[in-house]
Amino acid sequence: MKVLVINCGSSSLKYQLFNMEDNSVLAKGLVERIGLEVGMLKHQPINNNKVEVSEKIPNHRVAVKMMLDALLDKNHGVVKNISEISAVGHRVVHGAEKFSDSVKITDEVMDVLKECVAIAPLHNPPNIIGIEAARDMLPDVPMVGVFDTAFHQTMPNYAYMYGVPYELYEKYSVRRYGFHGTSHRFVSAEAAKMLEKSIEELNIITLHLGNGSSITAVKNGKSVENSMGFTPLEGIIMGTRCGNIDPAIVPFIMEQEGISPDQMNNYLNKKCGVYGISGVSSDFRDLEDAAKNGNTRAELALKMFSYQAKKFIGSYVAAMNGLDAIVFTGGIGENSITMRQMICEDMDYFGIKIDEQKNHVRGKKADISLEDTKTKILVIPTNEELMIALDTVSLVKTA
Ligand code: AMP
């Protein structure tokens, strides 16, 4: 069975085609700069050369067509006939309280997804456009939606409510949702396998650290806390997002700078974080280089990031009353030796002791804790696409 996984952004479409007999990737690619003057398709068949096509790509429907043409192409394609694609799995950012699991896409589900746009105006519209385009181009293929928020629907109400009048929750669904759920679900399950224990008996903290970063407390296999909130802006300081700040700063800056709510939202999402602190970059490789070369603001940004991650770990130990393992994933978690070291140092009170030698690892599974420590420190590369493909198979098979 071959499953296509699609992740649509406002001007991009990422895809991977899986062979579910052995969970291998047959091809992956990216269509970017959709709607701009010149767009680009980058298609990578796994056993063939990469292909790049540059042309105007006016909308997502054209992007879906380009992706399908690339998958079917007689030179660099990986399927002979479109009917070989048995199902499509879509990443959807926000499922609000409507979806606590992945779901087979129907007209009714599309209506509910559109209702969710009110609370996720930045994230859900491109996902919906992508699903609609794929449904138009592949009308007979079953499709599944997999939500970033779904895994966190097990958070208890005292964890997800904000200290604002209850009516705001009732009227506008204002509450914490949590994000990156597909990644946290994947790596926590992998951690249990690595530890050769049932996930039901483990307390795990998963740190998905990338351009967007979030931290989850997974108790007995269920998410009980995630650092992100109503939107993916809350939590730890990120590449360009501010993370937790005093909410009173928002109206203050708007008034001082004379900017609108939209401009402020853009500012908090795109101009803040370690980029705003360092003035150097949002990329941790650049920050680590700059800090080594004596840039004190880059050093400050890295210290803020590791300090905030430490504080989340401490508070999640309290939330779960225990800790068996912490898991690093995402671009930074999987690759930054420096950041893992900074986060884990002086955490022995929690049984967290990192092995400096074992920590010299990038992008592959590893146990980097010192022998005989109470808490295991694991590096586990995330694979949200595979998780989406697996959910898609299980829903399509049970349908
Ligand atoms: P992601 O959003 O998960 O793709 O993560 C992307 C981020 O990972 C980049 O912006 C970098 O900050 C970070 N990253 C990737 N490779 C490294 C590395 N070798 N060292 C430090 N940070 C890295």
Coordinates of C-alpha atoms and ligand atoms in Angstrom, one line a residue:
M1 CA 0.0 0.0 0.0
K2 CA 1.3 3.4 -0.9
V3 CA 0.4 6.5 1.1
L4 CA 1.0 10.1 0.2
V5 CA 1.5 12.5 3.1
I6 CA 0.9 16.2 2.4
N7 CA 1.8 19.2 4.6
C8 CA 0.5 22.5 3.2
G9 CA 1.7 25.9 4.3
S10 CA 0.5 29.3 3.0
S11 CA 2.9 29.3 0.1
S12 CA 4.3 25.8 0.2
L13 CA 3.4 22.1 -0.1
K14 CA 5.7 19.4 1.4
Y15 CA 5.1 15.8 0.4
Q16 CA 6.4 12.2 1.0
L17 CA 5.2 9.0 -0.6
F18 CA 5.5 6.0 1.6
N19 CA 5.6 2.3 0.8
M20 CA 3.7 1.0 3.8
E21 CA 4.9 -2.6 3.3
D22 CA 8.2 -1.6 5.0
N23 CA 7.4 2.1 6.0
S24 CA 10.0 3.3 3.5
V25 CA 10.0 6.6 1.6
L26 CA 9.7 6.3 -2.2
A27 CA 10.0 10.0 -2.9
K28 CA 9.7 13.3 -1.1
G29 CA 9.5 16.9 -2.3
L30 CA 8.6 20.5 -1.8
V31 CA 6.6 22.9 -3.9
E32 CA 7.4 26.4 -2.7
R33 CA 6.7 30.1 -3.5
I34 CA 3.1 29.2 -4.5
G35 CA 1.3 32.3 -5.7
L36 CA 4.5 34.3 -6.2
E37 CA 6.1 35.4 -9.5
V38 CA 8.4 32.3 -9.8
G39 CA 7.6 29.1 -8.0
M40 CA 9.7 25.9 -7.6
L41 CA 9.2 22.2 -7.3
K42 CA 12.0 20.1 -5.7
H43 CA 11.4 16.4 -6.1
Q44 CA 13.7 13.8 -4.6
P45 CA 13.0 10.2 -5.7
I46 CA 14.8 8.0 -3.1
N47 CA 16.8 6.0 -5.7
N48 CA 17.3 8.7 -8.3
N49 CA 18.6 12.2 -8.8
K50 CA 16.9 15.2 -7.4
V51 CA 14.7 17.2 -9.9
E52 CA 14.0 20.9 -9.8
V53 CA 11.4 22.7 -11.9
S54 CA 11.0 26.5 -11.7
E55 CA 7.9 28.1 -13.0
K56 CA 4.9 30.2 -11.9
I57 CA 2.7 28.1 -9.6
P58 CA -0.5 30.2 -9.2
N59 CA -2.3 28.2 -6.5
H60 CA -2.3 25.0 -4.4
R61 CA -4.3 23.1 -7.0
V62 CA -1.5 23.6 -9.6
A63 CA 1.0 22.6 -6.8
V64 CA -0.9 19.3 -6.2
K65 CA -0.9 18.7 -10.0
M66 CA 2.9 19.3 -10.2
M67 CA 3.5 17.0 -7.3
L68 CA 1.4 14.2 -8.9
D69 CA 3.1 14.8 -12.3
A70 CA 6.5 14.4 -10.6
L71 CA 5.5 11.2 -8.8
L72 CA 4.2 9.8 -12.2
D73 CA 7.0 11.1 -14.4
K74 CA 8.5 8.4 -16.6
N75 CA 12.1 9.4 -15.8
H76 CA 12.0 10.5 -12.1
G77 CA 8.6 9.2 -11.0
V78 CA 8.0 6.4 -8.5
V79 CA 4.5 5.2 -9.5
K80 CA 3.3 4.1 -12.9
N81 CA -0.4 4.9 -12.3
I82 CA -2.2 7.3 -10.0
S83 CA -4.3 4.4 -8.7
E84 CA -1.2 3.1 -6.9
I85 CA -1.7 5.8 -4.3
S86 CA -4.1 4.2 -1.9
A87 CA -4.6 7.0 0.5
V88 CA -3.5 10.5 1.4
G89 CA -2.7 11.8 4.9
H90 CA -2.8 15.6 5.6
R91 CA -1.2 17.4 8.4
V92 CA -3.6 19.9 10.0
V93 CA -2.3 22.3 12.6
H94 CA -5.4 23.1 14.7
G95 CA -8.2 20.7 15.5
A96 CA -9.4 22.7 18.5
E97 CA -11.6 20.5 20.8
K98 CA -13.3 19.0 17.8
F99 CA -10.6 16.4 17.0
S100 CA -8.9 14.3 19.7
D101 CA -7.7 11.8 17.1
S102 CA -6.9 11.6 13.4
V103 CA -10.0 11.5 11.3
K104 CA -11.1 10.3 7.9
I105 CA -11.9 13.4 5.8
T106 CA -15.6 13.8 4.7
D107 CA -17.6 16.9 3.7
E108 CA -18.8 17.1 7.3
V109 CA -15.2 17.1 8.6
M110 CA -14.3 19.8 6.1
D111 CA -17.2 22.0 7.6
V112 CA -15.8 21.5 11.1
L113 CA -12.3 22.3 9.9
K114 CA -13.6 25.5 8.5
E115 CA -15.2 26.3 11.9
C116 CA -11.7 25.9 13.5
V117 CA -10.3 28.7 11.2
A118 CA -11.8 31.3 13.7
I119 CA -9.2 30.3 16.3
A120 CA -6.4 29.4 14.0
P121 CA -6.6 32.0 11.2
L122 CA -2.8 31.8 10.5
H123 CA -2.4 28.1 10.4
N124 CA -5.6 26.2 9.2
P125 CA -6.5 28.1 6.0
P126 CA -3.5 26.7 4.0
N127 CA -4.1 23.2 5.4
I128 CA -7.7 23.4 4.2
I129 CA -6.7 24.8 0.8
G130 CA -4.3 21.8 0.4
I131 CA -6.9 19.3 1.4
E132 CA -9.5 20.8 -1.0
A133 CA -7.0 20.8 -3.9
A134 CA -6.0 17.2 -3.2
R135 CA -9.6 16.1 -3.0
D136 CA -10.3 17.7 -6.4
M137 CA -7.3 16.1 -8.0
L138 CA -7.7 12.7 -6.4
P139 CA -11.5 12.4 -6.0
D140 CA -11.6 8.6 -5.4
V141 CA -8.7 8.4 -2.9
P142 CA -9.6 8.2 0.8
M143 CA -8.0 11.0 2.9
V144 CA -7.2 11.4 6.6
G145 CA -6.5 14.6 8.7
V146 CA -3.9 14.3 11.4
F147 CA -3.9 17.2 13.9
D148 CA -1.0 18.8 15.8
T149 CA -3.3 19.5 18.7
A150 CA -5.0 16.0 18.9
F151 CA -2.4 14.3 21.2
H152 CA -2.8 17.1 23.8
Q153 CA -6.6 16.7 24.1
T154 CA -5.9 14.5 27.2
M155 CA -4.6 17.6 29.1
P156 CA -6.7 18.1 32.2
N157 CA -8.9 21.2 32.4
Y158 CA -6.9 22.8 35.3
A159 CA -3.8 22.6 32.9
Y160 CA -5.5 24.0 29.8
M161 CA -7.6 26.8 31.2
Y162 CA -6.2 30.4 31.4
G163 CA -6.9 32.7 34.3
V164 CA -9.5 34.7 32.3
P165 CA -13.3 34.7 32.7
Y166 CA -14.8 31.3 32.0
E167 CA -17.1 32.9 29.4
L168 CA -14.1 33.5 27.1
Y169 CA -13.7 29.7 26.9
E170 CA -17.4 29.2 26.3
K171 CA -17.7 32.0 23.7
Y172 CA -14.4 31.9 21.9
S173 CA -12.8 28.5 22.9
V174 CA -10.0 30.4 24.6
R175 CA -7.8 27.8 26.2
R176 CA -4.5 26.1 25.8
Y177 CA -4.4 23.4 23.1
G178 CA -0.7 22.5 22.7
F179 CA 1.0 21.7 19.3
H180 CA 3.6 19.4 17.7
G181 CA 1.4 16.6 19.0
T182 CA 2.2 14.2 16.2
S183 CA 5.9 14.5 16.9
H184 CA 5.5 14.2 20.7
R185 CA 3.3 11.1 20.2
F186 CA 5.9 9.5 17.9
V187 CA 9.0 10.1 20.0
S188 CA 7.4 9.2 23.3
A189 CA 6.3 5.8 21.8
E190 CA 9.8 5.3 20.4
A191 CA 11.3 6.1 23.8
A192 CA 9.2 3.4 25.4
K193 CA 10.5 1.0 22.8
M194 CA 14.1 2.0 23.4
L195 CA 13.6 1.6 27.2
E196 CA 11.9 -1.8 26.6
K197 CA 9.0 -0.7 28.8
S198 CA 5.3 -0.2 28.4
I199 CA 4.5 3.5 27.8
E200 CA 1.7 3.1 30.3
E201 CA 4.3 2.8 33.1
L202 CA 6.5 5.8 32.1
N203 CA 6.7 9.5 32.8
I204 CA 8.5 11.1 29.9
I205 CA 9.3 14.7 29.0
T206 CA 9.7 15.2 25.2
L207 CA 11.5 18.3 24.0
H208 CA 10.7 19.1 20.3
L209 CA 13.3 21.9 19.7
G210 CA 13.3 23.4 16.2
N211 CA 12.3 26.7 14.6
G212 CA 9.2 26.2 16.7
S213 CA 9.8 24.6 20.1
S214 CA 7.5 22.8 22.5
I215 CA 7.9 20.6 25.5
T216 CA 5.4 17.9 26.6
A217 CA 4.8 15.9 29.7
V218 CA 3.7 12.5 28.7
K219 CA 2.3 10.5 31.7
N220 CA 1.4 6.9 31.1
G221 CA 1.4 7.5 27.3
K222 CA -0.9 10.5 27.5
S223 CA 0.0 14.2 27.1
V224 CA -0.8 16.0 30.4
E225 CA 1.0 19.3 29.6
N226 CA 2.5 21.1 26.5
S227 CA 4.3 24.3 26.6
M228 CA 2.4 25.8 23.7
G229 CA -1.0 27.3 24.2
F230 CA -4.0 28.8 22.4
T231 CA -1.5 29.3 19.5
P232 CA 2.1 28.0 18.9
L233 CA 3.4 31.4 20.3
E234 CA 3.2 30.4 23.9
G235 CA 6.0 28.5 25.8
I236 CA 9.7 28.5 25.5
I237 CA 11.5 31.3 23.6
M238 CA 11.8 30.1 19.9
G239 CA 13.6 31.0 16.7
T240 CA 11.5 34.1 16.0
R241 CA 8.6 33.7 18.4
C242 CA 8.7 35.3 21.8
G243 CA 7.3 32.5 23.9
N244 CA 5.9 33.4 27.4
I245 CA 5.9 37.1 28.1
D246 CA 3.8 39.3 30.5
P247 CA 0.6 39.9 28.5
A248 CA 0.7 43.6 29.6
I249 CA 3.7 44.1 27.3
V250 CA 1.4 43.6 24.2
P251 CA -0.9 46.7 24.6
F252 CA 2.1 48.7 25.9
I253 CA 4.2 48.0 22.7
M254 CA 1.2 48.6 20.5
E255 CA 0.6 52.0 22.0
Q256 CA 4.3 53.0 22.1
E257 CA 4.9 51.9 18.5
G258 CA 1.5 52.8 17.1
I259 CA 0.9 49.3 15.6
S260 CA -2.3 47.3 14.9
P261 CA -3.2 43.9 16.4
D262 CA -2.2 42.2 13.1
Q263 CA 1.2 44.0 13.1
M264 CA 1.7 43.1 16.7
N265 CA 0.9 39.4 16.0
N266 CA 3.3 39.4 13.1
Y267 CA 6.0 41.1 15.3
L268 CA 5.6 38.5 18.2
N269 CA 5.8 35.6 15.7
K270 CA 8.5 36.8 13.3
K271 CA 10.7 39.4 15.0
C272 CA 11.2 38.1 18.5
G273 CA 12.7 35.0 20.0
V274 CA 16.4 34.2 19.9
Y275 CA 16.5 36.2 16.7
G276 CA 15.2 39.4 18.4
I277 CA 17.5 38.9 21.4
S278 CA 20.7 38.1 19.5
G279 CA 20.1 40.4 16.4
V280 CA 22.1 37.7 14.6
S281 CA 19.9 34.8 13.4
S282 CA 17.1 32.5 14.4
D283 CA 19.3 29.5 13.4
F284 CA 21.1 27.9 16.4
R285 CA 24.1 27.0 14.2
D286 CA 24.7 30.7 13.6
L287 CA 24.0 31.6 17.3
E288 CA 26.5 28.9 18.5
D289 CA 29.2 30.2 16.1
A290 CA 28.5 33.8 17.1
A291 CA 28.6 33.0 20.8
K292 CA 32.0 31.2 20.3
N293 CA 33.3 34.3 18.6
G294 CA 32.4 36.4 21.6
N295 CA 28.9 37.8 20.6
T296 CA 27.4 38.3 24.1
R297 CA 23.8 38.7 22.8
A298 CA 24.0 35.4 20.9
E299 CA 25.3 33.8 24.2
L300 CA 22.4 35.4 26.1
A301 CA 19.9 34.0 23.6
L302 CA 21.3 30.5 24.0
K303 CA 21.3 30.8 27.8
M304 CA 17.7 32.1 27.8
F305 CA 16.7 29.1 25.7
S306 CA 18.4 26.5 27.8
Y307 CA 17.3 28.1 31.1
Q308 CA 13.6 28.2 30.0
A309 CA 13.8 24.6 28.8
K310 CA 15.2 23.6 32.3
K311 CA 12.4 25.4 34.0
F312 CA 9.8 23.5 31.9
I313 CA 11.5 20.2 32.7
G314 CA 11.4 21.0 36.5
S315 CA 7.7 22.0 36.4
Y316 CA 6.7 18.9 34.4
V317 CA 8.4 16.7 36.9
A318 CA 6.1 18.3 39.4
A319 CA 3.1 17.9 37.1
M320 CA 3.8 14.2 36.7
N321 CA 5.3 13.5 40.2
G322 CA 8.2 11.6 38.5
L323 CA 10.5 11.3 35.6
D324 CA 11.9 8.3 33.8
A325 CA 13.2 9.8 30.6
I326 CA 13.7 13.1 28.7
V327 CA 13.7 13.0 24.9
F328 CA 15.4 15.5 22.6
T329 CA 14.0 15.8 19.0
G330 CA 13.5 18.5 16.3
G331 CA 16.3 20.2 14.4
I332 CA 18.0 21.5 17.5
G333 CA 17.2 18.6 19.8
E334 CA 18.5 16.1 17.3
N335 CA 21.6 18.0 16.2
S336 CA 22.8 20.5 18.8
I337 CA 25.4 18.9 21.1
T338 CA 25.9 22.3 22.8
M339 CA 22.2 22.9 23.5
R340 CA 21.6 19.4 24.9
Q341 CA 24.6 19.9 27.2
M342 CA 23.4 23.3 28.4
I343 CA 19.9 22.0 29.1
C344 CA 21.1 18.9 31.0
E345 CA 23.8 20.4 33.1
D346 CA 23.1 21.0 36.8
M347 CA 20.0 18.9 36.6
D348 CA 21.3 16.0 38.8
Y349 CA 18.6 16.7 41.4
F350 CA 16.2 15.2 38.9
G351 CA 18.5 12.3 38.1
I352 CA 19.5 13.9 34.8
K353 CA 23.2 13.4 34.1
I354 CA 24.5 13.6 30.6
D355 CA 27.4 11.6 29.3
E356 CA 29.6 14.1 27.4
Q357 CA 31.0 11.5 25.1
K358 CA 27.7 9.9 24.2
N359 CA 26.3 13.3 23.6
H360 CA 28.5 13.7 20.5
V361 CA 25.8 12.4 18.2
R362 CA 23.6 14.1 15.6
G363 CA 20.4 13.0 13.9
K364 CA 20.2 9.4 15.1
K365 CA 18.7 7.5 18.0
A366 CA 21.0 7.4 21.1
D367 CA 20.9 7.1 24.9
I368 CA 23.2 9.9 26.1
S369 CA 22.8 9.5 29.8
L370 CA 25.5 8.4 32.1
E371 CA 25.4 4.7 33.1
D372 CA 23.1 3.9 36.0
T373 CA 21.3 7.2 36.1
K374 CA 17.7 7.4 37.3
T375 CA 16.5 9.4 34.3
K376 CA 17.4 8.4 30.7
I377 CA 18.3 11.1 28.3
L378 CA 17.4 10.0 24.7
V379 CA 17.9 11.6 21.3
I380 CA 15.2 10.4 18.9
P381 CA 14.8 11.9 15.4
T382 CA 11.1 12.7 14.9
N383 CA 9.2 11.4 12.0
E384 CA 5.8 13.2 11.8
E385 CA 5.3 12.2 8.2
L386 CA 5.5 8.4 9.0
M387 CA 3.2 8.9 12.0
I388 CA 0.7 10.6 9.6
A389 CA 1.1 7.7 7.1
L390 CA 0.5 5.1 9.9
D391 CA -2.6 6.9 11.2
T392 CA -3.8 7.1 7.6
V393 CA -3.4 3.4 7.0
S394 CA -5.1 2.4 10.2
L395 CA -8.1 4.7 9.5
V396 CA -8.5 3.7 5.9
K397 CA -8.3 0.0 6.8
T398 CA -10.9 0.2 9.5
A399 CA -13.3 2.3 7.3
Ligands
AMP1 P1 13.3 22.2 12.6 O1 12.3 23.4 12.7 O2 13.0 21.1 13.5 O3 13.6 21.8 11.2 O4 14.7 22.8 13.2 C1 15.4 23.7 12.5 C2 16.5 24.3 13.3 O5 17.4 23.3 13.9 C3 17.4 25.2 12.6 O6 16.9 26.5 12.5 C4 18.6 25.2 13.5 O7 18.4 26.2 14.5 C5 18.6 23.9 14.2 N1 19.7 23.0 13.8 C6 19.8 22.2 12.8 N2 21.0 21.6 12.7 C7 21.7 22.0 13.8 C8 23.1 21.8 14.3 N3 23.9 21.0 13.7 N4 23.4 22.5 15.4 C9 22.6 23.4 16.0 N5 21.3 23.6 15.6 C10 20.9 23.0 14.5

